[in-house]
Coordinates of C-alpha atoms in Angstrom, one line a residue:
M1 CA 94.6 147.2 27.1
A2 CA 94.6 151.4 27.6
I3 CA 91.4 152.4 30.4
I4 CA 88.6 153.9 29.2
Y5 CA 88.5 156.1 32.4
L6 CA 84.3 157.6 33.0
D7 CA 85.2 158.2 36.8
N8 CA 86.3 161.6 37.4
N9 CA 84.1 162.0 40.1
A10 CA 85.8 160.3 42.5
T11 CA 89.1 161.2 41.2
T12 CA 91.1 162.5 37.6
R13 CA 94.8 161.9 36.8
V14 CA 97.5 164.4 37.7
A15 CA 98.0 167.0 34.5
P16 CA 101.2 166.2 33.5
E17 CA 101.9 169.6 33.5
V18 CA 100.7 169.6 37.1
R19 CA 103.6 166.8 37.8
E20 CA 106.2 168.9 36.0
A21 CA 105.3 171.8 38.3
L22 CA 105.6 169.7 42.0
L23 CA 108.8 167.8 41.4
P24 CA 111.0 170.4 42.2
F25 CA 109.3 170.5 45.2
L26 CA 109.9 167.1 46.0
D27 CA 114.1 167.1 44.7
E28 CA 115.7 170.2 45.3
L29 CA 113.7 172.2 46.9
Y30 CA 112.5 170.8 49.6
G31 CA 112.9 173.5 52.8
N32 CA 110.5 174.0 55.1
P33 CA 108.7 177.1 54.5
S34 CA 108.8 178.3 58.3
S35 CA 112.6 178.2 58.6
P36 CA 114.0 180.6 59.3
H37 CA 116.9 180.0 57.2
H38 CA 117.1 180.8 53.5
F39 CA 116.9 177.4 52.3
G40 CA 113.5 176.7 53.7
G41 CA 112.4 180.5 53.5
Q42 CA 112.4 180.3 49.7
V43 CA 110.2 178.6 49.4
E44 CA 107.0 179.9 51.0
K45 CA 107.2 182.6 48.3
Y46 CA 105.7 179.3 45.9
L47 CA 103.1 179.1 48.4
T48 CA 101.8 182.8 47.9
I49 CA 102.5 182.3 44.3
A50 CA 99.7 178.7 44.5
R51 CA 97.2 180.6 46.7
T52 CA 97.0 183.3 44.2
Q53 CA 96.2 181.1 41.3
L54 CA 93.6 179.5 43.4
A55 CA 92.6 182.7 44.5
E56 CA 92.4 183.5 40.5
L57 CA 89.9 180.7 39.6
L58 CA 87.3 181.3 42.8
G59 CA 87.8 185.0 42.6
C60 CA 88.5 185.9 45.8
R61 CA 91.4 187.2 47.6
P62 CA 94.3 184.9 47.3
K63 CA 94.4 185.5 51.9
E64 CA 90.7 184.5 52.1
I65 CA 92.3 180.5 51.3
T66 CA 93.4 178.1 53.6
F67 CA 95.2 175.0 52.7
T68 CA 93.8 172.3 54.0
S69 CA 94.6 168.0 53.3
G70 CA 91.1 167.7 50.8
G71 CA 87.7 167.8 50.3
T72 CA 86.6 166.4 53.5
E73 CA 89.0 168.5 56.1
S74 CA 87.5 171.3 54.5
D75 CA 83.7 170.2 55.1
N76 CA 85.4 169.6 58.6
L77 CA 86.7 173.2 59.1
A78 CA 84.3 175.3 57.6
I79 CA 80.9 173.6 59.5
R80 CA 82.9 172.3 63.3
G81 CA 85.2 176.3 62.6
V82 CA 81.7 178.1 62.3
L83 CA 80.1 175.9 65.6
A84 CA 82.6 176.9 67.3
A85 CA 83.6 180.3 66.1
R86 CA 79.5 180.8 67.4
P87 CA 79.0 178.3 70.7
E88 CA 75.7 180.1 71.6
K89 CA 74.2 178.6 68.4
R90 CA 73.1 175.6 67.7
H91 CA 71.2 175.1 64.7
I92 CA 72.0 173.4 61.2
I93 CA 70.4 173.8 58.1
T94 CA 72.5 171.3 55.2
S95 CA 70.2 168.6 52.6
Q96 CA 69.7 165.0 52.9
V97 CA 71.9 164.9 49.1
E98 CA 75.1 166.2 50.4
H99 CA 78.4 164.3 50.6
S100 CA 79.4 161.9 53.0
A101 CA 82.2 164.9 54.7
V102 CA 78.8 166.8 55.1
L103 CA 75.6 164.9 55.6
V104 CA 77.9 161.9 58.4
Q105 CA 79.6 165.1 59.8
C106 CA 76.1 166.7 60.0
Q107 CA 74.0 163.3 61.6
E108 CA 76.8 163.3 64.2
L109 CA 76.7 167.0 65.6
S110 CA 72.8 165.7 65.7
R111 CA 73.9 162.9 68.4
Q112 CA 75.7 165.5 69.8
G113 CA 72.7 167.7 70.6
Y114 CA 73.0 170.6 67.9
H115 CA 69.4 170.1 65.8
V116 CA 70.3 169.6 62.2
D117 CA 67.6 170.0 59.7
F118 CA 67.9 167.7 56.0
L119 CA 66.0 169.6 53.6
T120 CA 65.1 167.5 50.9
V121 CA 64.8 168.0 46.7
D122 CA 62.3 168.4 45.5
S123 CA 60.4 166.8 42.3
D124 CA 62.7 168.5 40.0
R125 CA 65.3 167.2 42.1
Q126 CA 66.5 171.0 43.3
I127 CA 65.7 172.6 47.2
D128 CA 63.2 173.5 48.3
L129 CA 64.2 177.4 48.7
E130 CA 60.8 178.2 50.8
D131 CA 61.7 174.8 53.0
L132 CA 65.2 176.7 53.7
E133 CA 63.5 180.4 54.5
N134 CA 60.7 178.3 56.8
K135 CA 63.4 175.8 59.0
I136 CA 65.9 179.4 59.6
Q137 CA 65.3 180.3 63.0
Q138 CA 67.2 182.8 65.9
D139 CA 69.2 180.0 67.0
T140 CA 71.1 179.4 63.2
A141 CA 74.5 179.3 62.7
L142 CA 74.8 177.8 60.0
V143 CA 74.1 176.5 56.2
S144 CA 75.6 173.7 54.4
I145 CA 74.4 172.9 50.4
M146 CA 76.6 171.5 48.0
W147 CA 77.3 173.4 44.6
A148 CA 77.0 170.4 42.7
N149 CA 75.7 166.1 43.7
N150 CA 78.5 164.7 43.1
E151 CA 76.3 161.3 42.2
T152 CA 73.8 163.3 39.3
G153 CA 75.6 167.1 38.5
V154 CA 72.8 168.3 39.8
L155 CA 73.8 171.9 39.9
F156 CA 72.1 174.1 42.9
P157 CA 70.6 177.0 43.2
I158 CA 73.3 178.4 45.3
E159 CA 73.0 182.3 44.4
S160 CA 69.4 182.4 45.4
I161 CA 70.3 180.2 48.1
S162 CA 72.8 182.5 48.9
Q163 CA 70.6 185.5 48.7
I164 CA 67.9 183.7 51.4
C165 CA 71.2 182.9 53.7
K166 CA 72.6 186.8 53.5
A167 CA 69.0 188.1 54.4
H168 CA 68.9 186.2 57.6
K169 CA 72.5 186.7 58.6
V170 CA 73.2 183.0 58.6
P171 CA 77.1 182.3 57.2
L172 CA 76.6 179.8 54.2
H173 CA 79.0 177.3 53.3
V174 CA 78.8 175.3 49.9
D175 CA 81.3 171.3 49.4
A176 CA 81.8 173.2 45.4
V177 CA 84.4 170.1 45.5
Q178 CA 82.6 168.8 41.9
A179 CA 81.7 172.3 41.0
V180 CA 85.2 174.4 41.2
G181 CA 87.1 173.9 37.5
K182 CA 83.9 172.4 35.8
I183 CA 81.2 176.1 35.8
P184 CA 82.9 179.6 36.2
I185 CA 82.9 180.9 39.9
N186 CA 83.6 184.4 41.3
L187 CA 82.9 184.7 45.2
G188 CA 83.6 188.0 44.6
S189 CA 80.4 188.4 43.4
T190 CA 78.3 186.0 45.8
H191 CA 77.4 185.9 48.7
I192 CA 78.7 182.7 49.7
D193 CA 80.6 182.6 52.9
L194 CA 82.7 179.4 52.8
L195 CA 84.0 176.8 49.9
S196 CA 85.2 173.6 50.6
L197 CA 87.4 172.1 47.6
S198 CA 89.9 169.3 46.8
G199 CA 92.7 169.3 44.1
H200 CA 92.2 165.7 43.2
K201 CA 88.9 166.8 41.3
I202 CA 90.7 169.5 39.1
H203 CA 94.2 166.8 38.5
A204 CA 96.3 167.8 40.7
P205 CA 97.7 165.0 43.3
K206 CA 95.6 163.7 46.5
G207 CA 95.8 165.2 50.0
V208 CA 95.6 168.7 49.2
G209 CA 92.0 171.2 49.2
A210 CA 91.4 174.4 50.3
L211 CA 88.5 176.5 52.2
Y212 CA 87.8 179.7 51.4
V213 CA 86.9 181.6 54.6
R214 CA 85.2 184.7 53.3
T215 CA 87.4 188.4 54.9
G216 CA 85.6 188.6 58.3
L217 CA 84.1 185.4 58.7
R218 CA 85.9 184.6 62.2
I219 CA 86.1 180.7 61.8
R220 CA 88.2 178.4 65.1
P221 CA 91.0 175.4 64.1
I222 CA 89.5 172.4 64.4
T223 CA 92.4 171.4 64.9
W224 CA 96.0 172.7 67.0
G225 CA 99.6 173.5 66.2
G226 CA 101.7 175.6 64.8
H227 CA 100.7 179.3 63.5
Q228 CA 100.4 177.8 59.6
E229 CA 98.0 178.8 57.1
R230 CA 96.9 182.4 59.5
G231 CA 96.2 180.0 62.6
K232 CA 93.1 179.0 61.0
R233 CA 94.9 175.0 59.7
P234 CA 98.0 174.5 62.0
G235 CA 100.9 171.9 60.3
T236 CA 103.1 172.1 58.0
E237 CA 102.4 172.7 54.7
P238 CA 102.7 169.9 52.0
V239 CA 104.7 172.1 49.3
P240 CA 104.8 170.0 46.5
L241 CA 100.6 169.7 46.9
I242 CA 99.9 172.9 47.4
V243 CA 101.9 174.1 44.0
G244 CA 100.1 170.9 41.9
L245 CA 97.4 172.6 43.2
G246 CA 98.1 175.9 42.4
K247 CA 99.1 174.8 38.5
A248 CA 95.6 172.9 38.4
A249 CA 93.6 175.7 39.8
E250 CA 96.0 177.9 36.3
L251 CA 94.7 175.1 33.6
A252 CA 91.0 175.1 35.3
H253 CA 91.1 178.7 34.5
G254 CA 91.9 178.4 31.4
W255 CA 89.7 175.1 30.5
I256 CA 86.8 176.3 32.1
D257 CA 84.1 177.3 28.6
E258 CA 86.4 173.5 27.1
E259 CA 84.8 171.6 30.5
Q260 CA 81.7 173.4 29.8
N261 CA 81.2 172.9 25.7
R262 CA 83.3 170.2 24.2
V263 CA 83.5 167.8 27.1
R264 CA 79.4 168.6 27.5
Q265 CA 79.4 167.7 23.9
L266 CA 80.9 164.5 25.1
R267 CA 78.2 164.0 27.7
N268 CA 75.4 164.8 25.4
M269 CA 76.5 162.2 22.9
L270 CA 76.4 159.4 25.8
E271 CA 73.7 160.1 26.4
T272 CA 71.4 160.6 23.9
G273 CA 73.3 157.0 22.7
L274 CA 72.3 155.0 25.9
A275 CA 69.1 156.2 25.4
G276 CA 68.5 155.2 21.9
S277 CA 70.2 151.9 22.4
I278 CA 68.7 150.9 25.7
A279 CA 65.0 150.6 26.5
N280 CA 65.3 150.0 30.4
L281 CA 67.5 153.2 30.7
Q282 CA 66.2 156.0 32.6
V283 CA 68.6 159.8 32.9
N284 CA 68.7 160.7 36.6
G285 CA 68.5 164.7 36.6
A286 CA 68.0 165.2 33.6
G287 CA 65.1 167.6 33.7
S288 CA 67.7 170.0 36.1
P289 CA 70.9 172.3 35.0
R290 CA 74.0 169.7 35.2
L291 CA 77.4 169.5 35.8
P292 CA 78.7 169.1 31.8
N293 CA 80.9 166.2 32.8
T294 CA 78.1 163.9 34.8
L295 CA 75.8 161.3 33.6
N296 CA 73.1 159.6 36.0
V297 CA 71.3 156.8 34.6
C298 CA 69.9 154.0 36.4
F299 CA 69.8 150.4 34.4
K300 CA 66.3 149.1 35.6
G301 CA 66.1 145.3 36.4
V302 CA 69.6 145.4 36.0
E303 CA 71.7 145.0 38.8
G304 CA 74.3 147.8 38.7
E305 CA 77.5 146.7 39.9
A306 CA 77.2 143.6 38.4
L307 CA 77.1 145.5 34.7
L308 CA 79.6 147.7 36.7
L309 CA 82.2 144.5 36.7
L310 CA 81.3 143.8 33.6
M311 CA 82.4 146.9 31.8
D312 CA 85.7 146.7 33.9
Q313 CA 86.5 143.4 33.1
M314 CA 86.0 145.4 29.0
G315 CA 88.3 148.3 30.6
M316 CA 85.9 150.4 31.0
A317 CA 85.5 152.3 34.8
A318 CA 82.8 154.0 35.8
S319 CA 80.7 154.1 39.3
S320 CA 77.9 153.7 40.8
G321 CA 78.3 156.5 43.1
S322 CA 80.2 158.3 45.5
A323 CA 83.8 156.3 45.7
C324 CA 83.3 157.5 49.5
L325 CA 81.0 155.4 50.2
A326 CA 81.5 152.5 47.2
D327 CA 81.9 149.5 50.1
K328 CA 78.1 149.6 50.6
L329 CA 76.6 147.7 48.6
E330 CA 72.8 149.9 49.5
P331 CA 71.2 151.9 46.8
S332 CA 72.3 155.3 46.9
H333 CA 70.7 157.9 49.1
V334 CA 70.5 160.6 46.9
L335 CA 68.7 158.9 44.2
L336 CA 66.4 157.7 47.1
A337 CA 65.9 161.5 48.0
M338 CA 65.0 162.0 44.7
G339 CA 62.3 159.8 44.7
V340 CA 64.0 157.1 43.0
P341 CA 62.2 153.6 43.6
E342 CA 64.8 151.1 45.6
S343 CA 64.7 148.6 42.7
V344 CA 65.4 151.1 39.8
A345 CA 67.9 152.9 42.2
Q346 CA 69.9 149.5 42.3
G347 CA 71.0 149.8 39.2
A348 CA 72.6 153.5 39.2
V349 CA 75.6 154.2 37.1
R350 CA 77.4 157.2 37.1
F351 CA 79.2 158.2 33.6
S352 CA 82.0 161.3 34.3
L353 CA 84.5 162.3 32.2
S354 CA 87.7 164.9 31.7
R355 CA 89.0 166.8 29.1
Y356 CA 91.2 163.6 28.3
N357 CA 88.4 161.8 26.8
T358 CA 88.1 161.2 23.5
E359 CA 84.8 161.2 21.0
E360 CA 86.5 158.0 20.3
E361 CA 86.7 155.7 23.3
I362 CA 82.7 157.2 23.9
R363 CA 81.9 155.2 20.2
E364 CA 83.6 152.1 22.2
V365 CA 81.4 152.7 25.3
L366 CA 78.5 153.0 22.9
K367 CA 79.1 150.0 21.3
V368 CA 80.2 147.8 24.4
I369 CA 77.5 149.0 26.7
P370 CA 74.1 147.5 25.2
G371 CA 75.2 144.4 24.6
L372 CA 76.4 143.8 28.5
N373 CA 73.0 145.2 29.6
E374 CA 71.3 143.0 27.8
K375 CA 73.7 140.0 29.4
V376 CA 72.6 141.4 32.8
L377 CA 69.3 141.2 32.1
Q378 CA 69.3 138.7 31.3
L379 CA 71.0 136.7 34.2
S380 CA 68.3 139.2 36.1
K381 CA 65.2 137.8 34.9
A382 CA 66.5 134.0 35.3
A383 CA 66.9 134.3 38.5
D384 CA 64.4 135.0 40.0
P385 CA 61.9 132.3 39.8
V386 CA 64.9 130.4 41.0
K387 CA 64.3 133.4 44.3
E388 CA 60.9 132.5 44.0
M389 CA 61.6 129.0 44.5
V390 CA 63.5 129.7 47.9
S391 CA 62.2 131.7 49.2
P392 CA 59.6 130.8 52.5

C-alpha cells in the first residue's frame, strides 16, 4: 500500500537530486576538509559551494552561514551565543507559540536567572507588536520570534518585528525552520540578525542545518573544540550532509514559485473539501497569512490521536502537531495560546504538504476522512454515557 504522506512539517523525503549529490562523499570523497593533504583538502571546496548555494536561497553572504546539526542546535547557538557575547544583558523576549527548541530553552534560561517575557498572540493569531515594543528594555539581550509556526503555518510579521528591534538596537533571532524553502527570503533587505534553518525540512538529510549570523554581530560558541566554521561551531564537518543541504537549497530556490502556487492549490483543495463535508471541523489560522503547504484543523468532539490512528491504518500519514512533542498527549500549547478551548484542541490534526504530493492523493484523503471522522465521533458519543456512569 502506497503511503500518502502529509506530515512534511515533521520531515521531508530526501530529494533524488540531493541523494545523488551526496553519495560521492560517502564513497570516494571521504577526506577530512581540515586535513593538510590534497585528499582531504579537495573536499573543502564543496563546503564552499554548499555555503554559496544556501546563501543564494537566503539572500545573504556565504560567510554569514554557519553549518550546524539542525534547527535545534541553530536555535541554541543563536540564543546562547548572543547571551554569552552580551553577559551584562539578562532579558530575553520570545513568544508563547515558539517551537520547543526556543520555548523550552527560554524556560530553562528563566530558571537560570534570566528574565524572559513570553509574548501572547492576539485574536488574529498574531504577535502584538505594541506589546513587543513595550517590553523591550535597556537590559534586553535578544528577541527570538519564529517566522512561521510549525503547527498552524501562521506567518508572523517579521519585517515589522525587525524594524522595532532595529529601532531599539536589540538583535533579532528568527526561527525560520518552517519558512525556508516555502516562502521567498532575502536577508540582505531585512534587519534580521540571526536565522535558523534545518535541512530535513527542505528535502535534505536529517542531521544538518545552519545558522545565519549577520556580519558585525558577535556571538560566542556554545561548544568548544576546533577551528571549524570560523570558530562558531567546532567539530569535523559532516561533508555529505552539508553537500546535501546545499543541493536542497539550490533546488528550493527554483521551487519557491511552485511551492507558493501548486502546493497552495492542493492545500486549499484539502481545506475546502474537509470544511464542506465535515460539520464539526474548525480551521485554525485561516484568517492569517499562512505557509502555502500547511493546514491545521480541529475535529470537534473527536480525539485527534484516534483519528490519526485510523488514518495511519489506511496508509495516510499526518500529525497532531510538532513531532518533537509527539510523545505527549497534552493539547497543543500553540492552539491553547491562540485561544482554542482545550476540549477542541484535543481534536487537532495538522496536514503539511510538499512538492511531491499530488491531486490524486488529496482526492483520496477527501474520500476517506469524513467517514473516519464520523466513526470516531460516534465512538466518542457512545463513550460519554459510560464516563458519566463511572464518574465518582
